mmCIF file of C-alpha atoms in Angstrom:
data_model
loop_
_atom_site.group_PDB
_atom_site.id
_atom_site.type_symbol
_atom_site.label_atom_id
_atom_site.label_comp_id
_atom_site.label_asym_id
_atom_site.label_seq_id
_atom_site.Cartn_x
_atom_site.Cartn_y
_atom_site.Cartn_z
ATOM 1 C CA UNK A 1 26.989 28.174 10.872
ATOM 2 C CA UNK A 2 26.390 24.926 8.899
ATOM 3 C CA UNK A 3 23.905 22.473 10.334
ATOM 4 C CA UNK A 4 25.530 19.577 12.203
ATOM 5 C CA UNK A 5 24.547 16.150 10.830
ATOM 6 C CA UNK A 6 24.366 13.094 13.068
ATOM 7 C CA UNK A 7 25.720 10.569 10.562
ATOM 8 C CA UNK A 8 25.094 7.552 12.779
ATOM 9 C CA UNK A 9 21.453 8.561 13.174
ATOM 10 C CA UNK A 10 21.183 9.144 9.429
ATOM 11 C CA UNK A 11 22.725 5.715 8.726
ATOM 12 C CA UNK A 12 20.154 4.078 11.017
ATOM 13 C CA UNK A 13 17.354 6.006 9.308
ATOM 14 C CA UNK A 14 18.587 4.796 5.933
ATOM 15 C CA UNK A 15 18.865 1.219 7.260
ATOM 16 C CA UNK A 16 15.267 1.462 8.455
ATOM 17 C CA UNK A 17 14.227 2.629 4.983
ATOM 18 C CA UNK A 18 16.050 -0.363 3.461
ATOM 19 C CA UNK A 19 14.128 -2.703 5.752
ATOM 20 C CA UNK A 20 10.787 -1.052 4.991
ATOM 21 C CA UNK A 21 11.395 -1.414 1.248
ATOM 22 C CA UNK A 22 12.410 -5.071 1.610
ATOM 23 C CA UNK A 23 9.355 -5.856 3.755
ATOM 24 C CA UNK A 24 7.072 -4.153 1.251
ATOM 25 C CA UNK A 25 8.544 -5.280 -2.071
ATOM 26 C CA UNK A 26 11.513 -7.605 -1.571
ATOM 27 C CA UNK A 27 15.268 -7.224 -1.865
ATOM 28 C CA UNK A 28 15.096 -6.332 -5.576
ATOM 29 C CA UNK A 29 13.226 -3.121 -4.686
ATOM 30 C CA UNK A 30 16.254 -1.679 -2.912
ATOM 31 C CA UNK A 31 17.977 0.996 -4.967
ATOM 32 C CA UNK A 32 19.835 4.051 -3.714
ATOM 33 C CA UNK A 33 17.170 6.275 -5.266
ATOM 34 C CA UNK A 34 14.234 4.426 -3.639
ATOM 35 C CA UNK A 35 16.007 4.262 -0.288
ATOM 36 C CA UNK A 36 16.630 8.011 -0.410
ATOM 37 C CA UNK A 37 12.948 8.637 -1.129
ATOM 38 C CA UNK A 38 11.825 6.273 1.655
ATOM 39 C CA UNK A 39 14.238 7.838 4.167
ATOM 40 C CA UNK A 40 13.278 11.347 2.966
ATOM 41 C CA UNK A 41 16.879 12.325 2.333
ATOM 42 C CA UNK A 42 18.733 13.228 -0.842
ATOM 43 C CA UNK A 43 20.625 10.725 -2.982
ATOM 44 C CA UNK A 44 23.758 12.617 -2.018
ATOM 45 C CA UNK A 45 23.013 12.059 1.678
ATOM 46 C CA UNK A 46 22.707 8.304 1.082
ATOM 47 C CA UNK A 47 25.951 8.277 -0.915
ATOM 48 C CA UNK A 48 27.787 10.202 1.805
ATOM 49 C CA UNK A 49 26.754 7.535 4.321
ATOM 50 C CA UNK A 50 27.312 4.506 2.069
ATOM 51 C CA UNK A 51 29.657 4.264 -0.897
ATOM 52 C CA UNK A 52 27.802 1.307 -2.454
ATOM 53 C CA UNK A 53 24.498 -0.508 -2.287
ATOM 54 C CA UNK A 54 26.278 -3.539 -0.824
ATOM 55 C CA UNK A 55 27.726 -1.421 1.982
ATOM 56 C CA UNK A 56 24.234 -0.084 2.704
ATOM 57 C CA UNK A 57 22.732 -3.609 2.764
ATOM 58 C CA UNK A 58 25.512 -4.810 5.045
ATOM 59 C CA UNK A 59 24.831 -2.035 7.530
ATOM 60 C CA UNK A 60 21.073 -2.728 7.415
ATOM 61 C CA UNK A 61 21.689 -6.422 8.157
ATOM 62 C CA UNK A 62 24.022 -5.558 11.040
ATOM 63 C CA UNK A 63 21.326 -3.239 12.396
ATOM 64 C CA UNK A 64 18.555 -5.841 12.193
ATOM 65 C CA UNK A 65 20.857 -8.498 13.704
ATOM 66 C CA UNK A 66 21.532 -6.174 16.626
ATOM 67 C CA UNK A 67 17.783 -5.602 17.107
ATOM 68 C CA UNK A 68 16.991 -9.348 17.100
ATOM 69 C CA UNK A 69 19.622 -9.936 19.796
ATOM 70 C CA UNK A 70 18.424 -6.975 21.855
ATOM 71 C CA UNK A 71 14.807 -8.180 21.651
ATOM 72 C CA UNK A 72 15.791 -11.655 22.877
ATOM 73 C CA UNK A 73 17.703 -10.136 25.807
ATOM 74 C CA UNK A 74 14.844 -7.722 26.588
ATOM 75 C CA UNK A 75 12.368 -10.607 26.820
ATOM 76 C CA UNK A 76 14.678 -12.343 29.273
ATOM 77 C CA UNK A 77 14.969 -9.202 31.400
ATOM 78 C CA UNK A 78 11.208 -8.482 31.250
ATOM 79 C CA UNK A 79 10.254 -11.758 32.921
ATOM 80 C CA UNK A 80 8.007 -10.970 35.921
ATOM 81 C CA UNK A 81 8.105 -14.548 37.150
ATOM 82 C CA UNK A 82 10.981 -15.863 39.200
ATOM 83 C CA UNK A 83 13.887 -16.407 36.880
ATOM 84 C CA UNK A 84 12.777 -19.899 35.915
ATOM 85 C CA UNK A 85 15.060 -21.202 33.175
ATOM 86 C CA UNK A 86 12.113 -22.676 31.252
ATOM 87 C CA UNK A 87 10.321 -19.318 31.188
ATOM 88 C CA UNK A 88 13.444 -17.480 30.077
ATOM 89 C CA UNK A 89 14.178 -20.052 27.380
ATOM 90 C CA UNK A 90 10.603 -20.014 26.076
ATOM 91 C CA UNK A 91 10.562 -16.187 25.886
ATOM 92 C CA UNK A 92 13.897 -16.193 24.078
ATOM 93 C CA UNK A 93 12.789 -18.800 21.544
ATOM 94 C CA UNK A 94 9.604 -16.837 20.894
ATOM 95 C CA UNK A 95 11.670 -13.707 20.247
ATOM 96 C CA UNK A 96 14.037 -15.538 17.893
ATOM 97 C CA UNK A 97 11.298 -17.271 15.906
ATOM 98 C CA UNK A 98 9.745 -13.949 14.754
ATOM 99 C CA UNK A 99 6.297 -15.549 14.548
ATOM 100 C CA UNK A 100 4.179 -12.877 16.236
ATOM 101 C CA UNK A 101 2.094 -10.583 14.019
ATOM 102 C CA UNK A 102 4.149 -7.544 15.060
ATOM 103 C CA UNK A 103 7.309 -9.397 13.973
ATOM 104 C CA UNK A 104 6.112 -10.108 10.413
ATOM 105 C CA UNK A 105 7.904 -7.231 8.679
ATOM 106 C CA UNK A 106 11.145 -8.030 10.484
ATOM 107 C CA UNK A 107 10.743 -11.723 9.589
ATOM 108 C CA UNK A 108 10.307 -10.792 5.913
ATOM 109 C CA UNK A 109 13.453 -8.695 6.011
ATOM 110 C CA UNK A 110 15.403 -11.400 7.853
ATOM 111 C CA UNK A 111 14.319 -14.025 5.313
ATOM 112 C CA UNK A 112 15.339 -11.796 2.408
ATOM 113 C CA UNK A 113 18.782 -11.258 3.908
ATOM 114 C CA UNK A 114 19.244 -14.984 4.594
ATOM 115 C CA UNK A 115 18.371 -15.773 0.976
ATOM 116 C CA UNK A 116 20.654 -13.026 -0.337
ATOM 117 C CA UNK A 117 23.516 -14.173 1.924
ATOM 118 C CA UNK A 118 23.709 -17.402 -0.073
ATOM 119 C CA UNK A 119 25.417 -15.363 -2.815
ATOM 120 C CA UNK A 120 27.060 -12.647 -0.688
ATOM 121 C CA UNK A 121 30.055 -13.552 1.429
ATOM 122 C CA UNK A 122 29.841 -10.289 3.385
ATOM 123 C CA UNK A 123 26.197 -10.808 4.361
ATOM 124 C CA UNK A 124 26.892 -14.469 5.170
ATOM 125 C CA UNK A 125 29.702 -13.394 7.524
ATOM 126 C CA UNK A 126 27.332 -11.083 9.443
ATOM 127 C CA UNK A 127 24.745 -13.852 9.716
ATOM 128 C CA UNK A 128 27.360 -16.331 10.980
ATOM 129 C CA UNK A 129 28.371 -13.860 13.698
ATOM 130 C CA UNK A 130 24.725 -13.306 14.637
ATOM 131 C CA UNK A 131 23.983 -17.027 14.768
ATOM 132 C CA UNK A 132 27.115 -17.580 16.894
ATOM 133 C CA UNK A 133 25.968 -14.953 19.435
ATOM 134 C CA UNK A 134 22.442 -16.394 19.556
ATOM 135 C CA UNK A 135 23.881 -19.897 19.921
ATOM 136 C CA UNK A 136 25.980 -18.721 22.886
ATOM 137 C CA UNK A 137 22.892 -17.134 24.482
ATOM 138 C CA UNK A 138 20.942 -20.396 24.145
ATOM 139 C CA UNK A 139 23.865 -22.434 25.500
ATOM 140 C CA UNK A 140 23.935 -20.147 28.531
ATOM 141 C CA UNK A 141 20.156 -20.487 29.067
ATOM 142 C CA UNK A 142 20.286 -24.268 28.722
ATOM 143 C CA UNK A 143 23.214 -24.441 31.155
ATOM 144 C CA UNK A 144 21.270 -22.228 33.551
ATOM 145 C CA UNK A 145 18.373 -24.682 33.296
ATOM 146 C CA UNK A 146 20.718 -27.522 34.196
ATOM 147 C CA UNK A 147 22.072 -25.517 37.164
ATOM 148 C CA UNK A 148 18.532 -24.947 38.503
ATOM 149 C CA UNK A 149 17.599 -28.601 37.964
ATOM 150 C CA UNK A 150 14.855 -27.763 35.439
ATOM 151 C CA UNK A 151 16.731 -29.423 32.592
ATOM 152 C CA UNK A 152 18.431 -32.828 32.702
ATOM 153 C CA UNK A 153 22.138 -32.894 33.500
ATOM 154 C CA UNK A 154 22.594 -35.230 30.519
ATOM 155 C CA UNK A 155 21.485 -32.532 28.060
ATOM 156 C CA UNK A 156 24.192 -31.334 25.649
ATOM 157 C CA UNK A 157 23.680 -27.508 25.611
ATOM 158 C CA UNK A 158 25.753 -26.747 22.480
ATOM 159 C CA UNK A 159 24.036 -29.455 20.429
ATOM 160 C CA UNK A 160 20.602 -28.492 21.760
ATOM 161 C CA UNK A 161 21.266 -24.804 21.019
ATOM 162 C CA UNK A 162 22.058 -25.687 17.386
ATOM 163 C CA UNK A 163 18.782 -27.603 17.126
ATOM 164 C CA UNK A 164 16.809 -24.759 18.695
ATOM 165 C CA UNK A 165 18.307 -22.172 16.337
ATOM 166 C CA UNK A 166 17.397 -24.358 13.361
ATOM 167 C CA UNK A 167 13.883 -24.866 14.746
ATOM 168 C CA UNK A 168 13.244 -21.141 15.268
ATOM 169 C CA UNK A 169 14.635 -20.239 11.832
ATOM 170 C CA UNK A 170 12.464 -22.895 10.185
ATOM 171 C CA UNK A 171 9.355 -21.714 11.998
ATOM 172 C CA UNK A 172 10.019 -18.130 10.911
ATOM 173 C CA UNK A 173 10.046 -19.199 7.261
ATOM 174 C CA UNK A 174 7.035 -21.501 7.623
ATOM 175 C CA UNK A 175 4.910 -18.797 9.243
ATOM 176 C CA UNK A 176 5.897 -16.350 6.487
ATOM 177 C CA UNK A 177 4.689 -18.697 3.734
ATOM 178 C CA UNK A 178 1.559 -19.759 5.634
ATOM 179 C CA UNK A 179 2.538 -23.357 6.407
ATOM 180 C CA UNK A 180 2.202 -22.517 10.115
ATOM 181 C CA UNK A 181 0.140 -19.896 11.864
ATOM 182 C CA UNK A 182 1.800 -17.950 14.685
ATOM 183 C CA UNK A 183 -0.291 -20.023 17.107
ATOM 184 C CA UNK A 184 0.732 -23.384 15.650
ATOM 185 C CA UNK A 185 4.386 -22.260 15.563
ATOM 186 C CA UNK A 186 4.218 -21.326 19.243
ATOM 187 C CA UNK A 187 2.646 -24.734 19.886
ATOM 188 C CA UNK A 188 5.624 -26.409 18.188
ATOM 189 C CA UNK A 189 7.992 -24.408 20.408
ATOM 190 C CA UNK A 190 5.930 -25.317 23.481
ATOM 191 C CA UNK A 191 5.980 -29.021 22.619
ATOM 192 C CA UNK A 192 9.730 -28.918 22.114
ATOM 193 C CA UNK A 193 10.163 -27.148 25.451
ATOM 194 C CA UNK A 194 8.028 -29.731 27.240
ATOM 195 C CA UNK A 195 10.194 -32.422 25.689
ATOM 196 C CA UNK A 196 13.315 -30.754 27.043
ATOM 197 C CA UNK A 197 11.818 -30.492 30.517
ATOM 198 C CA UNK A 198 10.540 -34.088 30.591
#
């Protein structure tokens, strides 16, 4: 009897190999041959899962976008403290900024995809969807903060969410190039949060 192949699991394994290659050597290092070697599968296995390199990159970006969103939600759910809006918002911003040492590889991959999306409509579309979902999450958290009285009623959640997304994205890039340390980036987030709560 032929061995059953879990194609979805194989696709995720290949996406992980794509991300490892990007983190190690940049987007230009991604070839079907190198991805196959990194994932420890044959070239044929990669080609059965993805018809083109662009299709493979698109899936890898969708996978990393899903993980970023799941991590933000997990940090919200992991809060031991009472569900203080400020605590939830701070944890979420920390997750989105990708400034912690354990987030460095993912931040490198995210940055490479953002840069590549400037010339790829398909990748740009995935990023727009991801940013829209993260924006909605921040709007909800900011509204929750207004409901609990922790944030001013005069705050404009959609506008503030746009600013926060831009801030976290900028901090990710600045930590990657060494303009900020993870500690100074977290300090920037903390200062911004204190300003919101004032």
